[in-house]
Amino acid sequence: MTPEEIWQEAAGGSQKAWTEVYRMFGGRLYQFFLKNTGRSGQAMDMAQEVFERIWRHRAVFQSGKLQTWIFRIARNLLIDEWRRRRRSEILVDEVPECADPQSRVETMVIDRLAREEMAKLIDASLAKVSEDDRLVIGLVYLGGLSFPELADVMEIPLGTAKTRVRQARLRLESHMRDQMQGRSAGEAI
Amino acid sequence: MNCNEFTEKILDHALLEQTVADPEVAAHLDECPVCRERLEFERSLAEGFNAIVAEEPPIELAGRVLNIPDYIAAEEKSAPSARQPAIAREPVAIPPDHEDPVSPPAPRERPLREVPWWQAFWFKAGVSFAAAGFLLAIGVSQMMNTGSGVADKNMELARSSPPAPSSLKTDLSDKPAVAAVPAPAPADGAADGVDAGAEVVAMPAAQSEMMMAAAPAETEESKARIGTPAEPPAPPPVFKAQPDAVAAAPSEPLAATRAQPPVIPTVSASVAGATVKKNEQDSEKPPVVIGESLMPGKTKRTGRQDTQLAFAKTAPVSPAASVQPKGLTGHAAPQVEREAARPESVRGVGEILLLETSEKERNQRADELAPDFEEGFAPPPPSKSAAEAFRKDFIEESATGVSPRKQARIEEIMAAHSSSIQAGKLDIDQWVLYGWITVRERIRIAPPHGMKWVAVRSGNAWKAELR
């Protein structure tokens, strides 16, 4: 069954379908909010708020992708939280310089990191990027949105969405490279 | 496909495998080891993100989320119209929904959510601030009313006070050492009825008693007068100007003029023709500020010289200012010098002088103000010739739709740049960019609304037509 079909059953009152919806999106939402807020309690509250909103407005969702709808609510919730904390969504136009071919992050990472280590590396690097980059990376790589879905959620053109992802990834990889270089120096010592 | 395109395609992890399956992409991968390495990195990165997502969230979140439908259903049943906010909700005991007698499930309570500290009392703080502001406003308004009431009382006291005691008969011969204070007379009439034996009431109380005892018995007449209701209190002293006295001695200092009983002038607040109408008949009435008479013919001009206010040389005046009251400001330096040379107007800058000026001086002052008028802030009115030309053009255009002047000018420009002109619509905005005409000229030769100039070849010359 597709997520949309499962949702239709859940909206009809099926507790089993509702549990399945939570299983599909609960973890992703939690991690999305956790990486963007840094606080577990707040991430839980916000994830709960998202589910509550989709349940209250279950009649609104008639067509489209459930994932897009859920993460649009999540993104708006996160932006509201930023506004409450008086943070502005600053678009950083700086793009890091092209990676030196001799110190490419791909070379460093491949075959050197297990899956869990990669997760830790990503976690550490995500903490260093800007809020805007973190939001975009969270939606695409934690939320699992495609570029067209990202453009739909953020209400921006597809080209702009691709550009934002590309720039966010470059900055993330820059931090990953720094992390790897620091780790390599530590290992050498 | 090049490496940049490939890199951009594989950024979308949701479509990663689908992208790799593309024949074009596969062909590029066969040729480019760098992109192969890039693909491996992207896959590794995707696995890392998946590992993050795969981490189980706290079990508490599952409990909260799975209870949402029941909680909201109970909420909607209890208060369908009142929707509670999403946060700071108290847990509601949900009755068991199954009939297992063995082990009835514990009532599911909606766990409390973390409530930020500021959300707990923001409403109370807001209400208290609003109440404090309301009370403050009431207090301020009451203070203002009290203040105005005090002022009103002072005015009433001033009106009810007796006139200057010049009419009282005082006899200080008997008591030269006593600081005599004239007794307040009940009324003018009563004061006149007092005999010569009435004496001043001295300050010391004992002596006052002696004085009172020594006072002659009140006559019946005075008793009758006392018994009668007092006449209305005398009006406050009025300021009366005595132009004759002042005009006769123009060299007297201002202090001397002020020794005269003052008269309240009626002030007209125009610039050039400031006049003060004396209301000697209405001297007891409050002053009336009037503007310059709109019907000069009806203004009474007596033989006496009018009192005028000397206005400071203020900022330049626009043409419309003559019908508006003008503020009274301080003297400018040249005016001060001019006034300082005249003995009757010795006062500092910023004060309004009450001067006696002749008609000649009034006209002279008007002439002095005339240059200021020309130097006004407002731009000078357009010259008559320009206005007339505009009017002519407007009439011509309105009647025929074509202004011969514009047409001639356009044809002149086209003739000067005939090699650059092409038949058809003329873009006179480009002429400004080319430097053929100025912006002002472009405005002048603009076609009427909804029409355009068109270049038409006529032999060797260009003609301009309106279409």
Coordinates of C-alpha atoms in Angstrom, one line a residue, chain B residues 197-441:
Chain B
G197 CA -14.3 109.0 59.7
A198 CA -13.8 105.6 58.3
E199 CA -10.3 104.6 59.1
V200 CA -7.9 102.2 57.8
V201 CA -7.9 98.8 59.5
A202 CA -4.4 98.3 60.8
M203 CA -2.5 95.1 60.8
P204 CA -2.3 94.5 64.6
A205 CA -5.4 92.9 65.9
A206 CA -5.7 94.9 69.1
Q207 CA -5.3 98.1 67.2
S208 CA -7.8 97.0 64.7
E209 CA -10.3 96.4 67.5
M210 CA -9.6 99.9 68.7
M211 CA -10.1 101.2 65.3
M212 CA -13.3 99.4 64.8
A213 CA -14.5 100.6 68.1
A214 CA -13.6 104.1 67.2
A215 CA -15.3 103.9 64.0
P216 CA -18.4 106.0 63.9
A217 CA -21.7 104.3 63.9
E218 CA -22.9 103.3 60.6
T219 CA -25.4 105.5 59.2
E220 CA -28.7 104.3 58.2
E221 CA -27.9 105.0 54.7
S222 CA -24.9 102.8 54.8
K223 CA -26.9 100.1 56.6
A224 CA -29.4 100.2 53.9
R225 CA -26.7 99.9 51.4
I226 CA -25.1 97.1 53.3
G227 CA -28.4 95.4 53.5
T228 CA -29.0 95.7 49.8
P229 CA -27.5 93.1 47.6
A230 CA -24.1 94.1 46.5
E231 CA -23.7 95.4 43.1
P232 CA -22.1 93.1 40.7
P233 CA -18.3 93.1 41.2
A234 CA -16.5 95.5 39.1
P235 CA -15.0 94.1 35.9
P236 CA -11.4 93.5 35.7
P237 CA -9.2 96.4 34.8
V238 CA -9.0 96.8 31.1
F239 CA -6.0 97.8 29.1
K240 CA -6.9 100.9 27.2
A241 CA -4.6 102.5 24.7
Q242 CA -4.6 106.2 24.6
P243 CA -3.3 106.9 21.2
D244 CA -3.5 110.6 21.6
A245 CA -1.3 110.7 24.5
V246 CA 1.2 108.4 22.9
A247 CA 1.1 110.0 19.5
A248 CA 1.7 113.4 21.1
A249 CA 4.9 112.2 22.7
P250 CA 6.5 109.8 20.4
S251 CA 9.8 110.2 22.1
E252 CA 8.6 108.9 25.4
P253 CA 10.0 105.6 26.5
L254 CA 7.9 102.6 26.4
A255 CA 7.7 102.5 30.2
A256 CA 5.8 105.8 30.1
T257 CA 3.3 104.5 27.8
R258 CA 2.7 101.6 30.0
A259 CA 1.9 103.8 32.8
Q260 CA -1.3 104.6 31.1
P261 CA -4.3 102.4 31.8
P262 CA -3.9 99.7 29.3
V263 CA -6.4 98.9 26.6
I264 CA -6.9 95.6 25.1
P265 CA -6.3 95.8 21.5
T266 CA -8.0 93.8 18.9
V267 CA -5.3 92.2 16.9
S268 CA -5.4 91.5 13.3
A269 CA -2.8 88.9 12.4
S270 CA -2.2 89.7 8.8
V271 CA 1.2 90.6 7.5
A272 CA 1.1 93.9 5.7
G273 CA -2.1 95.4 6.8
A274 CA -2.1 94.7 10.5
T275 CA -4.6 96.8 12.2
V276 CA -5.9 97.0 15.7
K277 CA -9.4 98.0 16.0
K278 CA -10.1 99.7 19.2
N279 CA -13.3 98.8 20.8
E280 CA -13.6 101.6 23.3
Q281 CA -17.3 101.0 23.6
D282 CA -16.5 97.4 24.2
S283 CA -13.6 97.9 26.4
E284 CA -15.0 95.7 29.0
K285 CA -15.3 92.8 26.7
P286 CA -12.5 90.4 26.1
P287 CA -10.3 91.1 23.2
V288 CA -11.3 90.0 19.8
V289 CA -8.8 88.8 17.4
I290 CA -9.8 89.4 13.9
G291 CA -8.3 89.0 10.6
E292 CA -7.8 91.5 7.9
S293 CA -11.1 92.7 6.6
L294 CA -12.1 91.0 3.5
M295 CA -14.0 94.0 2.4
P296 CA -11.5 96.9 2.7
G297 CA -14.1 99.4 1.8
K298 CA -16.0 98.8 5.0
T299 CA -13.1 99.1 7.3
K300 CA -13.6 102.2 9.4
R301 CA -10.7 104.5 9.1
T302 CA -10.8 107.1 11.7
G303 CA -8.8 110.2 11.8
R304 CA -6.8 108.8 14.7
Q305 CA -3.8 106.8 14.0
D306 CA -4.2 103.2 14.4
T307 CA -2.3 101.1 16.7
Q308 CA -0.2 98.5 15.0
L309 CA 1.7 95.5 16.0
A310 CA 5.2 95.4 14.7
F311 CA 5.7 92.0 13.3
A312 CA 9.1 90.5 13.1
K313 CA 10.7 90.1 9.8
T314 CA 9.8 86.4 9.5
A315 CA 10.6 83.9 6.9
P316 CA 9.6 84.7 3.3
V317 CA 5.9 84.5 2.7
S318 CA 4.1 82.6 0.0
P319 CA 1.4 84.3 -2.0
A320 CA -1.2 82.4 -0.1
A321 CA -0.1 83.7 3.2
S322 CA -1.9 86.9 2.9
V323 CA -5.2 85.2 3.7
Q324 CA -3.8 83.2 6.5
P325 CA -3.0 84.3 10.0
K326 CA 0.6 84.7 10.4
G327 CA 2.4 83.5 13.4
L328 CA 4.1 86.0 15.6
T329 CA 7.8 85.4 15.8
G330 CA 10.8 87.2 17.0
H331 CA 12.6 90.0 15.3
A332 CA 15.3 89.2 12.8
A333 CA 18.5 91.0 13.3
P334 CA 18.1 93.8 10.7
Q335 CA 14.6 94.5 11.9
V336 CA 15.9 94.7 15.4
E337 CA 18.5 97.2 14.4
R338 CA 15.9 99.3 12.6
E339 CA 13.6 99.1 15.6
A340 CA 16.3 99.8 18.0
A341 CA 17.0 103.1 16.3
R342 CA 13.5 104.2 17.2
P343 CA 13.0 105.1 20.7
E344 CA 9.5 103.9 21.0
S345 CA 10.4 100.3 20.1
V346 CA 13.2 99.4 22.4
R347 CA 12.7 95.8 23.1
G348 CA 14.7 92.6 22.7
V349 CA 14.4 90.1 20.0
G350 CA 11.4 87.8 20.1
E351 CA 8.9 90.2 21.6
I352 CA 5.9 91.7 20.0
L353 CA 5.9 95.5 20.1
L354 CA 2.9 97.6 20.2
L355 CA 3.8 100.6 18.1
E356 CA 2.1 103.6 16.9
T357 CA 2.9 104.0 13.2
S358 CA 1.5 106.3 10.7
E359 CA 0.1 105.3 7.4
K360 CA 3.2 106.3 5.7
E361 CA 5.3 104.0 7.9
R362 CA 2.8 101.2 7.3
N363 CA 3.2 101.5 3.6
Q364 CA 6.9 101.7 4.0
R365 CA 6.8 98.5 5.9
A366 CA 4.7 96.8 3.2
D367 CA 7.3 97.9 0.7
E368 CA 10.0 96.4 2.8
L369 CA 8.2 93.1 2.9
A370 CA 7.7 93.0 -0.8
P371 CA 11.2 91.9 -1.6
D372 CA 10.8 89.1 0.9
F373 CA 7.7 88.1 -1.0
E374 CA 9.7 87.7 -4.1
E375 CA 12.3 85.7 -2.4
G376 CA 9.8 83.3 -1.1
F377 CA 10.2 79.6 -0.9
A378 CA 7.6 79.0 -3.5
P379 CA 8.9 79.2 -7.0
P380 CA 7.9 82.2 -9.0
P381 CA 4.8 81.9 -11.1
P382 CA 5.5 80.9 -14.6
S383 CA 6.0 83.7 -17.0
K384 CA 3.0 84.8 -18.9
S385 CA 4.4 84.0 -22.3
A386 CA 5.1 80.4 -21.3
A387 CA 1.7 80.0 -19.8
E388 CA 0.1 81.5 -22.8
A389 CA 2.0 79.3 -25.2
F390 CA 1.0 76.2 -23.2
R391 CA -2.6 77.3 -23.3
K392 CA -2.5 77.8 -27.0
D393 CA -1.0 74.4 -27.6
F394 CA -3.5 72.8 -25.4
I395 CA -6.4 74.4 -27.2
E396 CA -5.0 73.5 -30.6
E397 CA -4.4 70.0 -29.6
S398 CA -7.8 69.6 -28.0
A399 CA -9.5 70.9 -31.2
T400 CA -7.5 69.3 -33.9
G401 CA -5.4 66.7 -32.1
V402 CA -2.2 68.1 -33.7
S403 CA 0.0 70.8 -32.3
P404 CA 1.7 72.5 -35.2
R405 CA 4.5 73.5 -32.9
K406 CA 5.2 70.0 -31.9
Q407 CA 4.9 68.7 -35.4
A408 CA 7.3 71.4 -36.6
R409 CA 9.8 70.5 -33.9
I410 CA 9.7 66.8 -34.6
E411 CA 10.2 67.4 -38.3
E412 CA 13.1 69.6 -37.5
I413 CA 14.7 66.9 -35.5
M414 CA 14.0 64.3 -38.2
A415 CA 15.5 66.5 -40.8
A416 CA 18.7 66.9 -38.7
H417 CA 19.0 63.2 -38.3
S418 CA 17.3 62.0 -41.4
S419 CA 19.8 59.2 -42.0
S420 CA 18.8 57.6 -38.7
I421 CA 15.1 57.9 -39.2
Q422 CA 13.0 55.0 -40.4
A423 CA 9.4 55.2 -41.6
G424 CA 7.0 54.1 -38.9
K425 CA 6.4 54.8 -35.3
L426 CA 8.8 57.3 -33.8
D427 CA 10.4 56.4 -30.5
I428 CA 11.1 59.8 -29.1
D429 CA 12.4 58.3 -25.9
Q430 CA 15.3 57.0 -27.8
W431 CA 16.0 60.5 -29.1
V432 CA 16.7 61.5 -25.5
L433 CA 19.2 58.6 -25.2
Y434 CA 20.8 59.6 -28.4
G435 CA 21.1 63.1 -27.2
W436 CA 19.0 64.7 -29.9
I437 CA 16.6 66.2 -27.4
T438 CA 16.5 66.9 -23.8
V439 CA 14.0 65.4 -21.4
R440 CA 12.1 68.6 -21.1
E441 CA 11.8 68.8 -24.8

